[in-house]
Every structure is written in structure tokens, then in C-alpha cells.
Amino acid sequence: MRVYHLMTEKWAREALKLRRLKLSLLDDMNDPFELLAVSLVDRQDRVDFPRLRKELSQEIGVLCFSRSWNNPVLWSHYGDRHHGLCLGFDVPDHALTEVNYQLERFTANDGDRSNETLVKELSDKLLTTKFEHWRYEEEIRVVLRLAGMTPESGLFFVPFSSGLCLREVITGPRSGLSLADIRSLLTAEDRNVTLTKGRLAFGSFKVVKNNAAKDA
């Protein structure tokens, strides 16, 4: 599936140069309800779930993508107010996890939470449930275990590969980069990547391809 990751120009330059994406750690993500989509009205749940959240945040990281790059709100929030870049990747469908959006926090079943199968099912639901108002992101995720990864200054990175294959680079409507500038950022492995200048649409609230952009 083709998925999209918006970044500031600074970090996009580094990602392209080093051919890797930074893994988001759950404690650093911008939604404070990450892994807390469950209702904590019950007193015991207020003990159990923060503990489970802490355990999961130490074990896994997430690559966050959107299904499309056309939403101007995405560019405002993640593309440095339209000055940044969007990287498009092909990722195997089996590696992607859907995010579900809902208005209310869900209630945990009263099963045996020491049962590994139940805990796994509950963890998966926590990882994929977000508040309805985040729906504009059209988010889809790659969830990865940190075990075996070597951090750099406390950060974890995932290299470009056949499972994270760079296919597109798109500039924000306010970016000053030309197509030639973008091409100069690519390494030899990514010379066949499609380059696109983005612009604001004339008749809708979208960011679209600027077909008039010159390769200069």
C-alpha cells in the first residue's frame, strides 16, 4: 500500500540522506490519550492500564503514516505549516495496522487480565483506537518491537528497504525547494522516486500536484 509521512524540511533532508525514518516512541507522541483510549472510571483500571501503557511504551515504537497527502490540515500540523516535505512509501499490507476512530472511550472486559491472549487483544485495541476528531489524519501504522534495535542518543530508526520503499517526495505549497533541489537530496538508490511540487487547489480545500512546476 502507498502511505505518506509528512515532515519538516530539516528532518526530511536527514531522512533522505541517511535513508531512514525515525520511530515514534509512544510517550513522545502528540496525542496524550495514546494507549489510554480505555475508560478509567473504574478505580482498578486506573491502576492496571497506566501500568500496561508503561510496559508497552518500553517495548514498541510506531511509524505513523496517512493514506493520502492532500489534506491541508496534515500539512499544517506535520509539514511545518506547508513548508515541509511528504515522503510516500510502499509498505506491505500485512505490516500495516489500521487506526480506528471513535467518540467514546471503550470499556475493558472483565476477563482474566493475566491471560496472555486477552492482554494481547487488549494491547492491540489500545494501540489502534483514537478519538474521532483525529480522523482527518487517515492514520495507518507500522508497529515495531524495540528489542534488537540499537538506539542513537535515545532514538530509534528504521532503514528504507523493500518493506519501507521510498516512492514519492512531495513539497509543501510554501516550500521554496525546486524539483532539482529535491533530486539533489536523493541517494543513488532512490533516483527513480517520483518528485512532486504541491500547491493549494483552485476549487477545493486540498493540496494537489502542481503540474506547471519546472524541473529547475
Short mmCIF file of C-alpha atoms in Angstrom, two decimals:
data_model
loop_
_atom_site.label_atom_id
_atom_site.label_comp_id
_atom_site.label_asym_id
_atom_site.label_seq_id
_atom_site.Cartn_x
_atom_site.Cartn_y
_atom_site.Cartn_z
CA MET A 1 0.00 0.00 0.00
CA ARG A 2 1.17 3.54 -0.71
CA VAL A 3 1.30 5.56 2.51
CA TYR A 4 2.56 9.06 3.34
CA HIS A 5 4.70 10.60 6.06
CA LEU A 6 4.87 14.40 6.41
CA MET A 7 7.95 16.07 7.92
CA THR A 8 9.73 19.38 8.29
CA GLU A 9 12.29 20.08 5.58
CA LYS A 10 15.15 19.69 8.07
CA TRP A 11 14.19 16.18 9.15
CA ALA A 12 13.13 15.16 5.66
CA ARG A 13 16.58 16.10 4.39
CA GLU A 14 18.17 13.91 7.05
CA ALA A 15 15.77 11.04 6.37
CA LEU A 16 16.55 11.13 2.64
CA LYS A 17 20.29 11.46 3.14
CA LEU A 18 20.51 8.60 5.64
CA ARG A 19 17.64 6.62 4.06
CA ARG A 20 15.74 6.01 7.27
CA LEU A 21 12.70 7.11 9.29
CA LYS A 22 12.64 7.86 12.99
CA LEU A 23 10.43 5.57 15.02
CA SER A 24 7.91 7.38 17.22
CA LEU A 25 8.00 6.33 20.86
CA LEU A 26 4.60 6.21 22.50
CA ASP A 27 5.49 8.57 25.34
CA ASP A 28 6.57 11.23 22.83
CA MET A 29 3.53 11.15 20.53
CA ASN A 30 1.31 14.23 20.31
CA ASP A 31 -1.90 12.55 21.49
CA PRO A 32 -1.91 12.28 25.31
CA PHE A 33 -4.57 9.56 25.00
CA GLU A 34 -2.23 7.18 23.16
CA LEU A 35 -2.78 3.76 24.79
CA LEU A 36 -5.40 5.34 27.05
CA ALA A 37 -8.50 5.00 24.87
CA VAL A 38 -10.00 2.73 27.53
CA SER A 39 -12.37 4.17 30.13
CA LEU A 40 -10.66 4.61 33.50
CA VAL A 41 -13.80 5.22 35.55
CA ASP A 42 -13.12 2.03 37.50
CA ARG A 43 -10.52 2.55 40.24
CA GLN A 44 -8.67 -0.69 39.49
CA ASP A 45 -8.47 0.22 35.80
CA ARG A 46 -6.70 3.43 36.82
CA VAL A 47 -4.03 1.19 38.33
CA ASP A 48 -3.89 -1.53 35.66
CA PHE A 49 -3.89 0.46 32.44
CA PRO A 50 -1.22 3.07 33.19
CA ARG A 51 0.97 0.11 34.16
CA LEU A 52 0.19 -1.67 30.89
CA ARG A 53 0.79 1.58 28.98
CA LYS A 54 4.21 1.98 30.59
CA GLU A 55 5.15 -1.60 29.71
CA LEU A 56 4.06 -1.21 26.09
CA SER A 57 5.80 2.14 25.69
CA GLN A 58 9.08 0.49 26.67
CA GLU A 59 8.59 -2.41 24.24
CA ILE A 60 7.31 -0.91 20.99
CA GLY A 61 7.57 2.04 18.64
CA VAL A 62 5.40 3.21 15.76
CA LEU A 63 5.85 4.52 12.23
CA CYS A 64 2.86 6.76 11.57
CA PHE A 65 1.52 7.29 8.05
CA SER A 66 -1.50 8.77 6.34
CA ARG A 67 -3.42 7.21 3.47
CA SER A 68 -3.17 10.44 1.46
CA TRP A 69 -1.23 13.71 1.35
CA ASN A 70 -3.98 16.07 0.15
CA ASN A 71 -5.39 17.28 3.47
CA PRO A 72 -4.13 20.83 4.21
CA VAL A 73 -4.57 20.28 7.95
CA LEU A 74 -2.00 17.48 7.80
CA TRP A 75 0.46 19.88 6.18
CA SER A 76 -0.27 22.50 8.82
CA HIS A 77 0.28 20.10 11.72
CA TYR A 78 3.04 17.82 10.42
CA GLY A 79 4.52 19.51 7.35
CA ASP A 80 5.83 22.65 9.05
CA ARG A 81 2.83 24.78 8.07
CA HIS A 82 3.18 23.73 4.41
CA HIS A 83 6.92 24.46 4.26
CA GLY A 84 7.88 20.79 4.73
CA LEU A 85 8.01 17.64 2.64
CA CYS A 86 5.92 14.49 2.35
CA LEU A 87 7.57 11.13 1.73
CA GLY A 88 5.50 8.43 0.06
CA PHE A 89 6.35 4.79 0.76
CA ASP A 90 5.19 1.41 -0.42
CA VAL A 91 4.67 -0.78 2.64
CA PRO A 92 3.33 -4.38 2.56
CA ASP A 93 -0.30 -4.53 3.60
CA HIS A 94 0.40 -7.18 6.22
CA ALA A 95 2.79 -4.80 8.01
CA LEU A 96 0.19 -2.05 8.37
CA THR A 97 -2.25 -1.62 11.24
CA GLU A 98 -5.50 0.34 10.85
CA VAL A 99 -6.32 3.10 13.31
CA ASN A 100 -9.96 3.15 14.45
CA TYR A 101 -11.63 6.40 15.47
CA GLN A 102 -14.48 6.68 17.96
CA LEU A 103 -16.23 9.30 20.05
CA GLU A 104 -16.19 7.44 23.37
CA ARG A 105 -13.50 5.55 25.24
CA PHE A 106 -14.14 1.81 25.25
CA THR A 107 -14.78 -0.28 28.36
CA ALA A 108 -12.46 -3.20 29.05
CA ASN A 109 -13.98 -6.63 29.50
CA ASP A 110 -13.76 -8.19 32.94
CA GLY A 111 -11.71 -11.15 31.72
CA ASP A 112 -8.62 -12.52 33.38
CA ARG A 113 -6.05 -9.83 32.54
CA SER A 114 -3.25 -12.20 33.43
CA ASN A 115 -4.25 -14.26 30.37
CA GLU A 116 -1.69 -13.55 27.64
CA THR A 117 -4.19 -13.82 24.78
CA LEU A 118 -6.58 -11.35 26.41
CA VAL A 119 -3.77 -8.94 27.21
CA LYS A 120 -2.54 -9.11 23.60
CA GLU A 121 -6.03 -8.39 22.25
CA LEU A 122 -6.43 -5.50 24.68
CA SER A 123 -2.99 -4.10 23.82
CA ASP A 124 -3.80 -4.22 20.11
CA LYS A 125 -7.04 -2.35 20.71
CA LEU A 126 -5.25 0.30 22.77
CA LEU A 127 -2.69 0.77 20.01
CA THR A 128 -5.32 1.29 17.32
CA THR A 129 -8.06 3.35 18.98
CA LYS A 130 -8.09 7.14 18.84
CA PHE A 131 -10.58 9.95 19.43
CA GLU A 132 -12.89 10.66 16.49
CA HIS A 133 -11.50 14.14 15.93
CA TRP A 134 -8.18 12.66 14.78
CA ARG A 135 -9.93 11.06 11.79
CA TYR A 136 -8.66 13.72 9.38
CA GLU A 137 -5.22 12.08 9.66
CA GLU A 138 -6.45 8.86 7.99
CA GLU A 139 -3.71 7.23 10.00
CA ILE A 140 -2.28 3.80 9.39
CA ARG A 141 0.64 2.44 11.39
CA VAL A 142 3.57 0.08 11.41
CA VAL A 143 4.07 -1.19 14.96
CA LEU A 144 7.58 -2.48 15.69
CA ARG A 145 9.25 -4.01 18.72
CA LEU A 146 12.28 -2.16 20.06
CA ALA A 147 14.05 -5.38 21.08
CA GLY A 148 17.11 -5.85 18.92
CA MET A 149 17.22 -2.22 17.76
CA THR A 150 20.20 -0.06 18.70
CA PRO A 151 19.23 3.46 19.76
CA GLU A 152 21.14 6.58 18.76
CA SER A 153 21.02 9.17 21.53
CA GLY A 154 17.83 7.52 22.76
CA LEU A 155 16.19 7.50 19.30
CA PHE A 156 15.35 4.51 17.11
CA PHE A 157 15.44 4.47 13.31
CA VAL A 158 14.06 2.17 10.62
CA PRO A 159 16.09 1.97 7.37
CA PHE A 160 14.48 2.23 3.95
CA SER A 161 14.08 -1.24 2.49
CA SER A 162 11.77 -3.38 0.39
CA GLY A 163 9.35 -3.19 3.32
CA LEU A 164 9.71 0.60 3.56
CA CYS A 165 10.31 1.55 -0.06
CA LEU A 166 10.52 5.26 -0.89
CA ARG A 167 8.41 6.04 -3.98
CA GLU A 168 7.49 9.74 -3.80
CA VAL A 169 8.71 13.06 -2.45
CA ILE A 170 6.18 15.92 -2.40
CA THR A 171 6.92 19.52 -1.42
CA GLY A 172 4.53 21.60 0.64
CA PRO A 173 2.81 24.54 -1.10
CA ARG A 174 5.04 27.02 0.77
CA SER A 175 8.28 25.12 0.23
CA GLY A 176 11.00 27.01 -1.63
CA LEU A 177 12.56 23.80 -2.94
CA SER A 178 12.55 23.11 -6.68
CA LEU A 179 12.30 19.64 -8.18
CA ALA A 180 16.03 19.83 -8.87
CA ASP A 181 16.63 20.66 -5.18
CA ILE A 182 14.67 17.58 -4.16
CA ARG A 183 16.51 15.38 -6.63
CA SER A 184 19.81 16.53 -5.15
CA LEU A 185 18.68 15.20 -1.77
CA LEU A 186 18.23 11.66 -3.07
CA THR A 187 20.86 8.96 -2.94
CA ALA A 188 21.63 6.65 -5.87
CA GLU A 189 19.21 4.02 -4.51
CA ASP A 190 16.30 6.45 -4.80
CA ARG A 191 16.94 8.12 -8.16
CA ASN A 192 13.71 6.73 -9.65
CA VAL A 193 11.49 8.25 -6.95
CA THR A 194 8.64 10.44 -8.26
CA LEU A 195 9.05 14.13 -7.39
CA THR A 196 6.06 16.44 -6.99
CA LYS A 197 5.60 20.11 -6.21
CA GLY A 198 2.48 20.64 -4.12
CA ARG A 199 0.15 23.62 -4.41
CA LEU A 200 -3.19 24.71 -3.00
CA ALA A 201 -6.10 23.55 -5.15
CA PHE A 202 -8.07 26.20 -7.03
CA GLY A 203 -11.53 24.80 -6.36
CA SER A 204 -11.33 22.78 -3.14
CA PHE A 205 -9.70 22.65 0.28
CA LYS A 206 -6.91 20.33 -0.86
CA VAL A 207 -3.21 20.26 -1.57
CA VAL A 208 -2.68 18.97 -5.11
CA LYS A 209 0.06 18.39 -7.67
CA ASN A 210 1.46 21.49 -9.37
CA ASN A 211 1.66 20.32 -12.98
CA ALA A 212 3.19 23.64 -14.02
CA ALA A 213 6.26 23.18 -11.83
CA LYS A 214 9.55 23.22 -13.75
CA ASP A 215 12.42 20.82 -13.09
CA ALA A 216 14.81 23.62 -12.17
#
